[in-house]
Every structure is written in C-alpha cells, then in structure tokens.
C-alpha cells in the first residue's frame, strides 16, 4: 500500500544507513570497542566549546522571549545578516540577508533549491563519485540525475565528458568540494574551466544552467588548502552550506543557502525558495540553533583530530599496498579495492568487523569509502584487519 | 527560470504569511502596540519553565557526548520509547518505539507520510475549512486534494458528502481536530461514524484508506473537552503530532508520527517513512529537542492564558453582533463576516490595523480566522475596531 517509488526505496534502502545499523548489531555482539565502523559521516569530534556557551547564552538571556517561535520562513534577518557579513569578510563577496536562506541542514537546502528550480524531466549533472542522496533529491522533483563518469586519475571532474552531457534540458550542476567520498578539493583551475564550459553552453543553448555547490565540508580542508568560492567564478551560483561538519552539529539540522544576486531570475529564486522551505514541511531552520550559530561564526571543530586520523590511515593503508589519493579535505578516504568487486570486498571487511561503504554507492565501483571521523584508536585497532584483508586477497 | 509549479506558488503566495509581513510593515509605521495581528498561529505563551530546565540539563550533562550527532533517521530509540509510553498511559494504547518516528514538526511529519503513501493521482480527502498547506503537501507528491464542503452549522465534518467523495483512488483522509481554523473538536460520534463509513468503503472498493490525524492542537482543549484518539477507532490510522503548540516550540520543528501497527502494510510504512524522512532532506528531527521533549512529556503551556483570550474575544464579538461557534480547542476563532466577501472584509479590517485571514484561504469563504494566541491587551485594544467595523457595514 506504500507508493511505488517508496517500494523501490525500501528494496534498495541506502547502503550507508544499512551499514550504520549493521555496526550497531555487531557492537552488541562483539562490544563497541571491537567494531570498526567507518561507514557513516557522523563526526566524532565534539562541537567547539563556543557552541555550548552560545546555547547557554541564548537560553539564559533574560530578554529572550519568543526564542522558540516562528520567524520568516527564510530565518531570522539578523542571523542571515551576520552570516552574509561573515562570508563577505572571508571571500570578498557583497551578500546581504536577502541572499541567505536558513535551512534544515544542507540536505534541506538542496531539496529547497531543487524544488525551486526543477520541472519534470529537467536534468541535473553531477560528477562521480558523488553522494548517493543526490539521486533521491533530484528524483523528489521528477528531475533526472545525469552522472559524469569518474576520473580515477586524480578525481577532479571529467570535464570533457561533462561538456558532452550538457543538453537543452540541463538545469543545474551539483558540485561537492571538498568531495564526499574522495576528500578531493576541486582546484581553481577546474572551477574556471567548468565555469567557462557552462557559460559557452548557456550561450549556445540559450538557457540558464545553475551551479549548486554542496559545501558541508568547506571548513574541513587540510594543510590550509584553499576551496574556491563558487559565486566568484560563475554567475548562476547557489551554495548550500551546513554546520553539520564545521561545528559537529549534524543532528541539529542547521545550514543555509546562498543565492547569488548575479543569478538569472534571482528575485524569483529567492521568493520561491522561501516558499519551498515552507511547503516542503521544513517551515524554517530550527530557531535556537539559528541564534547559536550566529554566535559561533568564527568557531570551528579541531581539524587536527581528523588530520591525525588522515595521516595514520593513509600511511597505514599505503604501507599495506592499498592505492588511494591522499584526501585534501572532508574526512573520507576513497580506496581502490584489491579485488574488482567492491561490494564483495566490503563483505570480506565486515567479517573482520570493519564497516566501509562500497564505491558503487557513489557511482564508482572498484573503490570503497572509509569515513575516518572516528577515534584514533579505532583506526589503530582496525589497521591489522585492513592488512590481513589485502594479504588474503593477494 | 524557476519551476512552473513554483511560479504559481510565488504568484499565489500564502495569504497567511503575507499578512505576517504586512503586520511587520504596519508595526514599523504605527508602532507594534497599535497593530493587532491576529493572522498567524505563533503562540504568545512562553514555553513552560521545564523546557528551559531540560535544555540546560541536556547541555550541562557531563556525559553528553554526541548529543548533537546523527542518530537513526526515525530518532533516538529511548526518546521514542518515552513517547510511546506516555501515549499508552494517556490513551490505553500499546505502542512501542517502532510505532514512533520523530519528525521536523507536524508539517515535516505530514510530508513524510504523504511521500510514503501517495502515487501520482491518488486522492486525499479533507474537510473544509482546512489548513491551506494540506493542498501544497498533497501536491508535493502529485496527489489530488479532494475537499468536502463545510458544514457551517457546527463545523463537524459533512459526512454525507464525504461518503460520496470516496473513490477507488482515495488513499487517505486528513483530519485536523482540534481544528484550524474553527477550534472545533470532532466529536466521538463523528469519529465513529467516519470510521464506519471508511470501513464500509474499504470493503466495497477493496482498498485501504488511511486516516492521517494532524494533531498539533491536541493539548489545547478547553473545559477538559476530550479529543478522541484516532487509533482507537480506526485501524488504518497515522497520527501526526507536534510540540509547536503544546510546548510553544514552533520554531524548533519538533514532532512525531505514530504509525498504528493495526494499519495495513504497517511494516513497509514504517520502513518507507524512515527513508522518506531521510531523502526529503529532513534526515532526522533536531537532536537536542528530541532529548528536551523527552524530559517534558507531562509539561504543557498555560492554557488559561488562551482561555481568557477566548472568553474575552468571544463575548466581545458576540456583543457587537458577530456570529461564530465558540471554539473548544486550539487558539482560533472562525467568525462569519458581516459582508459576503471575506477578502474585502479583511481589507477593511486592515485599515483599522487589524490583521485577520479570510476564510477563503481555508476553503470556506464568508468567514475569517482570528488567531487569538496574542496578548490579552491586544484583544482589548482591538475590540473597538471590530465593533466599528460591523457598525460601519450595517
């Protein structure tokens, strides 16, 4: 009796989440300390102390009546102003509150902007490997996700194939950098080339094509690597941001959209996104956490914790003979599987109590994603398992 | 460049929200104390003190690592268990955590369950007057909202017409009691009759028809009036609840769905709703407030504040010659307009700085909704305006 679309969903229920449940099951049997769960991007680093301080400040403020009430569907104007200023200071942009819509995390933001833009059959291009939920988000609005095949050399987008896949039906391109699952940052050179391709195609086809930059991992860039800010390179840009990773608040569902005023039909996009936020049932981003993040705009989780994990895991895997690109951002490592079948490799890993996600779930078979947002000692204790795995397969 | 559906939305942008903005504009001109904004269901009663206490407890708990992290898409199991127990104690039901899915408010919950159930062209019946967002929520999943015309005698559902409007395509019936906008509680007699009609029709048509009970106003019932708990009367029942009104937390977006295990295809509905919560971009109900409400299951806003407003407004309007049913719940009064055109009446009210919403927005022209979740003195100061209005129209 459930809908046909959801029947398929129940059948193919997300691999990642299934792993999450499997991890809990194994932990019950073997003890949590003996299960090495690298399956989910659930940050293990606690939020910065500023977050707790901000919550207490907001809640204890004697003038704080109505702090849990409704506000404009786009969020509190003062919070949006503070965010706009913060972005302007960092990237030399000139945003105002009008460019900002507070959202229920980046997932909420992506749904809002896709609802705003997509007609049925509109195409949205993305680059493999990609976060599998994009397919669902696009399908929610009867759009079609067009996947550009992976460039496994360095995991920068395959721009030749991209050019060929742009059609008159292309409405948007989703870019995710630092990337889930590879940890690669799309270089400035990539962004410039990609923008030029889009501008040429817009002229050729007489259409507007929007870049939707999904940026929950923006603040997680190692070695001071720069993550190009998309609106500076391309006019039709919408940015989705989330505090899930930068402040370790994924369960609180707080983020925002930046809608560039250089974007075609800007006024209507802003009006429609405001309405979409409402009618999709988000209504508004959670009130308390809007106020909290406005007090934490310069705070950031301790990146060094993830960096140490990255170094340990990367060196370890390489020394065992695994092949992978060293991630420049996020907290994922995308590793070539010693056997072709990545799903089978994950099953073998499971038997060593190691939970990882097959690359197939990201449109890139032959690889696995290891989420290293875990305790350092989890990696230490899991490394022998990874070693045994590859040795048994040789 | 925005989607065609959203172009229409931008054009017909919600009357209620437009009023909200108009109220802010007038307040800027005349001062907030001279604008009488009865347009929005934004509770003026502060949350019970327990809420603040609970927030502080959760945040200050020294063992509270990961309190802002991801959890199962359906929410924390212990929170769901606490809610199930609380419902069982109140209504003699036998729910377990499996029956409960934590949602981003009732609006989020309704979207989750409609996504779960609806195929394109499926029909969802509701009773006028009704919360206008139902139309949008149903359209989000390409369903069709079928409206049963209002019974203006007592605003109980028009069951004769209901029976005639049930077809083989009827997938669900949305019931909202205490009702927005009338404040009427659907009586036990109504619920029993309605359930019997549905059972007969299910048998006749060989289909399953779900009741979706939208119950954000359940705790707001005056004079100890009883609000029948739907799952006790009808097998195929799903209940959407929210703490927006019972704890005055509308901005925090916290609520839940109860999926009765008596419902046909129960297991699949639970699995699909869990996935729908994720893929619609809600991901999960806000983490902190899940923990907070679990500590506030017996708390409730001070209903006497609304009750005093209700008495003052009701007596006042009646004494001026207005006609309306005395609301038994919620914080709305649905008043017959002295002229036929309710939209025109609202414009005239606007000129006296009174903001109210035309009944047309609820599928019931010739009436207006007055949201009396405002300060007592706002009603006192607005009454002369209401008096002048009806006198000028005589």
CSV table of C-alpha atoms in Angstrom, one decimal, chain A residues 65-359:
chain,number,residue,atom,x,y,z
A,65,UNK,CA,11.1,35.8,24.9
A,66,UNK,CA,9.9,34.1,21.7
A,67,UNK,CA,13.3,32.4,21.0
A,68,UNK,CA,11.5,29.2,20.1
A,69,UNK,CA,8.8,30.9,18.0
A,70,UNK,CA,8.1,31.1,14.3
A,71,UNK,CA,10.0,33.7,12.2
A,72,UNK,CA,10.2,34.4,8.5
A,73,UNK,CA,10.5,31.1,6.6
A,74,UNK,CA,13.9,32.2,5.4
A,75,UNK,CA,15.1,32.6,9.0
A,76,UNK,CA,16.0,35.4,11.4
A,77,UNK,CA,17.1,38.5,9.5
A,78,UNK,CA,19.8,39.4,12.0
A,79,UNK,CA,21.2,35.8,11.8
A,80,UNK,CA,21.2,36.0,8.0
A,81,UNK,CA,22.9,39.4,8.1
A,82,UNK,CA,25.6,38.0,10.4
A,83,UNK,CA,26.2,35.1,8.0
A,84,UNK,CA,26.3,37.4,5.0
A,85,UNK,CA,28.9,39.6,6.7
A,86,UNK,CA,31.0,36.6,7.7
A,87,UNK,CA,31.0,35.3,4.1
A,88,UNK,CA,31.8,38.8,2.7
A,89,UNK,CA,34.8,39.1,5.1
A,90,UNK,CA,36.1,35.7,4.1
A,91,UNK,CA,35.6,35.8,0.4
A,92,UNK,CA,35.3,39.4,-0.6
A,93,UNK,CA,31.7,39.0,-1.7
A,94,UNK,CA,28.9,41.5,-1.1
A,95,UNK,CA,25.9,39.5,0.1
A,96,UNK,CA,23.1,40.8,2.2
A,97,UNK,CA,20.5,38.9,4.3
A,98,UNK,CA,18.4,38.7,1.1
A,99,UNK,CA,20.9,36.3,-0.4
A,100,UNK,CA,20.7,33.9,2.6
A,101,UNK,CA,18.0,31.4,3.4
A,102,UNK,CA,18.4,29.4,6.6
A,103,UNK,CA,17.8,25.7,6.0
A,104,UNK,CA,17.3,22.4,7.8
A,105,UNK,CA,20.9,21.4,7.1
A,106,UNK,CA,22.5,21.1,3.6
A,107,UNK,CA,20.1,18.2,2.7
A,108,UNK,CA,17.2,20.5,3.4
A,109,UNK,CA,18.8,23.3,1.4
A,110,UNK,CA,19.4,21.1,-1.6
A,111,UNK,CA,15.8,19.9,-1.5
A,112,UNK,CA,14.6,23.5,-1.3
A,113,UNK,CA,16.6,24.7,-4.3
A,114,UNK,CA,15.8,21.6,-6.4
A,115,UNK,CA,12.1,22.1,-5.7
A,116,UNK,CA,12.6,25.8,-6.7
A,117,UNK,CA,14.3,25.1,-10.0
A,118,UNK,CA,13.2,21.7,-11.4
A,119,UNK,CA,10.5,20.9,-13.9
A,120,UNK,CA,9.8,17.3,-14.5
A,121,UNK,CA,12.5,15.8,-16.9
A,122,UNK,CA,15.0,18.6,-16.2
A,123,UNK,CA,18.5,17.2,-16.0
A,124,UNK,CA,20.9,17.8,-13.1
A,125,UNK,CA,24.5,16.8,-13.8
A,126,UNK,CA,26.9,15.6,-11.2
A,127,UNK,CA,30.4,14.1,-11.2
A,128,UNK,CA,31.1,10.5,-10.0
A,129,UNK,CA,31.9,9.6,-7.4
A,130,UNK,CA,29.1,11.5,-5.7
A,131,UNK,CA,27.0,11.5,-2.6
A,132,UNK,CA,24.2,9.0,-3.5
A,133,UNK,CA,21.5,11.1,-2.0
A,134,UNK,CA,21.7,13.5,-4.9
A,135,UNK,CA,19.9,10.9,-6.9
A,136,UNK,CA,17.0,10.8,-4.4
A,137,UNK,CA,16.9,14.6,-4.0
A,138,UNK,CA,16.6,15.1,-7.8
A,139,UNK,CA,14.0,12.4,-8.1
A,140,UNK,CA,11.9,14.0,-5.5
A,141,UNK,CA,11.1,16.7,-8.1
A,142,UNK,CA,10.9,14.3,-11.0
A,143,UNK,CA,14.3,15.5,-12.4
A,144,UNK,CA,16.9,13.2,-13.9
A,145,UNK,CA,20.4,12.9,-12.5
A,146,UNK,CA,23.0,12.7,-15.2
A,147,UNK,CA,26.2,11.3,-13.9
A,148,UNK,CA,29.6,12.2,-15.5
A,149,UNK,CA,31.9,9.1,-15.1
A,150,UNK,CA,34.8,9.3,-12.7
A,151,UNK,CA,38.3,10.4,-13.5
A,152,UNK,CA,40.1,8.0,-11.3
A,153,UNK,CA,43.5,9.6,-12.0
A,154,UNK,CA,43.0,12.4,-9.6
A,155,UNK,CA,39.2,12.6,-9.0
A,156,UNK,CA,39.0,16.1,-10.5
A,157,UNK,CA,35.8,16.2,-12.6
A,158,UNK,CA,35.9,14.7,-16.1
A,159,UNK,CA,35.3,18.0,-18.0
A,160,UNK,CA,35.4,16.5,-21.5
A,161,UNK,CA,32.6,14.2,-20.8
A,162,UNK,CA,30.8,16.9,-18.8
A,163,UNK,CA,30.8,19.1,-21.9
A,164,UNK,CA,29.2,16.4,-23.9
A,165,UNK,CA,26.5,15.7,-21.4
A,166,UNK,CA,25.1,19.2,-21.2
A,167,UNK,CA,21.9,19.5,-23.1
A,168,UNK,CA,19.0,21.9,-23.5
A,169,UNK,CA,17.4,20.1,-20.6
A,170,UNK,CA,20.3,20.7,-18.2
A,171,UNK,CA,19.0,22.9,-15.4
A,172,UNK,CA,21.8,22.5,-12.8
A,173,UNK,CA,25.1,21.0,-11.9
A,174,UNK,CA,25.8,19.8,-8.4
A,175,UNK,CA,29.4,20.3,-7.3
A,176,UNK,CA,30.6,18.9,-4.0
A,177,UNK,CA,34.1,20.0,-2.9
A,178,UNK,CA,35.8,19.0,-0.6
A,179,UNK,CA,34.2,15.9,-2.0
A,180,UNK,CA,32.3,13.1,-0.4
A,181,UNK,CA,33.6,10.3,-0.9
A,182,UNK,CA,37.1,11.2,-2.2
A,183,UNK,CA,38.2,14.1,0.0
A,184,UNK,CA,39.4,15.8,-3.1
A,185,UNK,CA,39.1,19.6,-3.4
A,186,UNK,CA,38.2,20.8,-6.9
A,187,UNK,CA,41.0,23.1,-8.0
A,188,UNK,CA,40.7,26.7,-9.0
A,189,UNK,CA,41.7,25.6,-12.5
A,190,UNK,CA,38.9,23.0,-12.5
A,191,UNK,CA,36.4,25.6,-11.4
A,192,UNK,CA,37.5,28.2,-14.0
A,193,UNK,CA,37.3,25.6,-16.8
A,194,UNK,CA,34.0,24.3,-15.7
A,195,UNK,CA,32.5,27.8,-15.4
A,196,UNK,CA,33.8,28.6,-18.9
A,197,UNK,CA,32.2,25.5,-20.3
A,198,UNK,CA,28.9,26.4,-18.7
A,199,UNK,CA,29.0,29.9,-19.9
A,200,UNK,CA,29.7,28.8,-23.5
A,201,UNK,CA,26.9,26.2,-23.3
A,202,UNK,CA,24.4,28.7,-21.9
A,203,UNK,CA,25.2,31.0,-24.9
A,204,UNK,CA,25.0,28.1,-27.4
A,205,UNK,CA,21.7,26.7,-26.0
A,206,UNK,CA,20.1,29.9,-24.9
A,207,UNK,CA,19.4,28.5,-21.4
A,208,UNK,CA,20.5,29.2,-17.8
A,209,UNK,CA,22.4,26.5,-16.0
A,210,UNK,CA,22.8,26.8,-12.3
A,211,UNK,CA,25.8,25.5,-10.3
A,212,UNK,CA,24.6,24.1,-6.9
A,213,UNK,CA,27.6,23.9,-4.7
A,214,UNK,CA,27.1,21.5,-1.9
A,215,UNK,CA,29.7,22.6,0.7
A,216,UNK,CA,29.2,20.9,4.1
A,217,UNK,CA,33.0,20.1,4.1
A,218,UNK,CA,34.2,23.6,3.2
A,219,UNK,CA,35.9,24.2,6.6
A,220,UNK,CA,37.5,20.7,6.6
A,221,UNK,CA,40.4,21.5,4.4
A,222,UNK,CA,43.9,20.3,5.5
A,223,UNK,CA,47.3,22.0,5.1
A,224,UNK,CA,45.5,25.3,4.6
A,225,UNK,CA,44.3,24.2,1.2
A,226,UNK,CA,42.0,26.8,-0.5
A,227,UNK,CA,38.5,25.8,-1.5
A,228,UNK,CA,37.4,28.2,-4.3
A,229,UNK,CA,34.2,30.1,-3.5
A,230,UNK,CA,31.9,29.4,-6.5
A,231,UNK,CA,30.0,32.6,-6.7
A,232,UNK,CA,33.3,34.4,-7.6
A,233,UNK,CA,33.7,32.3,-10.7
A,234,UNK,CA,30.2,31.8,-12.0
A,235,UNK,CA,27.1,34.0,-12.0
A,236,UNK,CA,24.4,31.4,-11.8
A,237,UNK,CA,25.6,30.0,-8.5
A,238,UNK,CA,23.7,28.7,-5.4
A,239,UNK,CA,25.7,27.5,-2.5
A,240,UNK,CA,24.4,25.0,0.1
A,241,UNK,CA,26.2,25.1,3.4
A,242,UNK,CA,25.8,23.2,6.7
A,243,UNK,CA,27.2,23.3,10.2
A,244,UNK,CA,27.0,19.6,10.5
A,245,UNK,CA,30.7,19.1,10.0
A,246,UNK,CA,32.3,22.5,10.7
A,247,UNK,CA,30.7,22.6,14.1
A,248,UNK,CA,29.9,18.9,14.5
A,249,UNK,CA,26.1,19.5,14.7
A,250,UNK,CA,24.7,17.0,12.1
A,251,UNK,CA,21.8,16.0,14.3
A,252,UNK,CA,20.6,19.6,14.7
A,253,UNK,CA,19.9,20.2,11.1
A,254,UNK,CA,21.2,23.7,10.6
A,255,UNK,CA,22.6,25.2,7.4
A,256,UNK,CA,21.8,27.8,4.8
A,257,UNK,CA,21.6,28.5,1.1
A,258,UNK,CA,23.4,31.4,-0.6
A,259,UNK,CA,21.6,32.6,-3.7
A,260,UNK,CA,23.9,34.8,-5.7
A,261,UNK,CA,22.2,38.0,-6.9
A,262,UNK,CA,24.2,37.6,-10.1
A,263,UNK,CA,22.0,34.5,-10.8
A,264,UNK,CA,19.4,34.7,-13.6
A,265,UNK,CA,15.9,35.2,-12.1
A,266,UNK,CA,17.4,35.9,-8.7
A,267,UNK,CA,14.3,37.6,-7.3
A,268,UNK,CA,12.1,34.8,-8.2
A,269,UNK,CA,14.5,32.2,-6.9
A,270,UNK,CA,14.7,33.9,-3.5
A,271,UNK,CA,10.9,34.2,-3.3
A,272,UNK,CA,10.3,30.6,-4.5
A,273,UNK,CA,13.0,29.1,-2.2
A,274,UNK,CA,11.3,30.9,0.8
A,275,UNK,CA,8.0,29.2,-0.2
A,276,UNK,CA,9.6,25.9,-0.9
A,277,UNK,CA,11.2,25.9,2.6
A,278,UNK,CA,7.6,26.3,3.9
A,279,UNK,CA,5.6,23.9,1.7
A,280,UNK,CA,8.1,21.1,1.9
A,281,UNK,CA,7.4,21.0,5.6
A,282,UNK,CA,10.7,22.4,6.8
A,283,UNK,CA,8.9,25.7,7.6
A,284,UNK,CA,12.1,27.1,8.9
A,285,UNK,CA,15.6,26.1,10.1
A,286,UNK,CA,15.5,25.3,13.9
A,287,UNK,CA,15.2,28.5,15.8
A,288,UNK,CA,17.5,28.1,18.7
A,289,UNK,CA,20.4,26.8,16.5
A,290,UNK,CA,20.0,29.8,14.2
A,291,UNK,CA,20.8,32.0,17.1
A,292,UNK,CA,23.6,29.6,18.3
A,293,UNK,CA,25.5,29.5,15.0
A,294,UNK,CA,25.2,33.3,14.7
A,295,UNK,CA,27.4,33.4,17.9
A,296,UNK,CA,29.8,30.8,16.5
A,297,UNK,CA,30.6,32.1,13.1
A,298,UNK,CA,34.4,32.0,13.7
A,299,UNK,CA,34.3,28.8,15.6
A,300,UNK,CA,35.5,25.5,14.1
A,301,UNK,CA,36.0,22.0,15.2
A,302,UNK,CA,39.5,20.9,16.0
A,303,UNK,CA,40.7,19.9,12.5
A,304,UNK,CA,43.9,18.4,13.9
A,305,UNK,CA,42.0,15.4,15.2
A,306,UNK,CA,40.8,14.5,11.7
A,307,UNK,CA,44.2,15.3,10.3
A,308,UNK,CA,46.0,12.9,12.6
A,309,UNK,CA,43.4,10.2,11.6
A,310,UNK,CA,44.1,11.0,8.0
A,311,UNK,CA,47.8,10.6,8.3
A,312,UNK,CA,47.6,7.4,10.3
A,313,UNK,CA,45.1,5.8,8.0
A,314,UNK,CA,46.8,7.0,4.8
A,315,UNK,CA,50.3,5.8,5.8
A,316,UNK,CA,49.0,2.5,7.1
A,317,UNK,CA,46.9,1.6,4.0
A,318,UNK,CA,49.7,2.7,1.6
A,319,UNK,CA,52.2,0.6,3.5
A,320,UNK,CA,50.0,-2.5,3.2
A,321,UNK,CA,49.8,-2.0,-0.6
A,322,UNK,CA,46.4,-0.2,-1.0
A,323,UNK,CA,46.1,2.6,-3.6
A,324,UNK,CA,44.5,5.8,-2.9
A,325,UNK,CA,44.6,9.6,-3.3
A,326,UNK,CA,45.5,11.5,-0.2
A,327,UNK,CA,42.4,13.4,0.7
A,328,UNK,CA,42.8,17.2,0.9
A,329,UNK,CA,39.6,17.8,2.8
A,330,UNK,CA,36.5,16.2,4.4
A,331,UNK,CA,37.0,13.0,6.5
A,332,UNK,CA,36.8,10.4,3.9
A,333,UNK,CA,39.4,8.2,2.1
A,334,UNK,CA,38.4,6.6,-1.2
A,335,UNK,CA,40.5,3.5,-1.6
A,336,UNK,CA,40.9,1.2,-4.6
A,337,UNK,CA,39.8,-2.3,-3.8
A,338,UNK,CA,42.3,-5.1,-4.3
A,339,UNK,CA,39.6,-7.1,-6.0
A,340,UNK,CA,37.4,-5.7,-8.7
A,341,UNK,CA,34.1,-6.3,-6.8
A,342,UNK,CA,33.8,-3.5,-4.2
A,343,UNK,CA,30.6,-4.9,-2.7
A,344,UNK,CA,32.3,-8.3,-2.1
A,345,UNK,CA,35.3,-6.5,-0.6
A,346,UNK,CA,33.1,-4.8,1.9
A,347,UNK,CA,31.5,-8.1,2.9
A,348,UNK,CA,35.0,-9.5,3.5
A,349,UNK,CA,35.8,-6.4,5.6
A,350,UNK,CA,32.6,-6.9,7.6
A,351,UNK,CA,33.9,-10.3,8.6
A,352,UNK,CA,36.8,-8.5,10.2
A,353,UNK,CA,34.4,-6.2,12.0
A,354,UNK,CA,35.4,-3.4,9.6
A,355,UNK,CA,32.4,-1.4,8.2
A,356,UNK,CA,33.1,0.5,5.0
A,357,UNK,CA,30.9,1.6,2.1
A,358,UNK,CA,31.3,0.2,-1.5
A,359,UNK,CA,32.2,2.8,-4.2
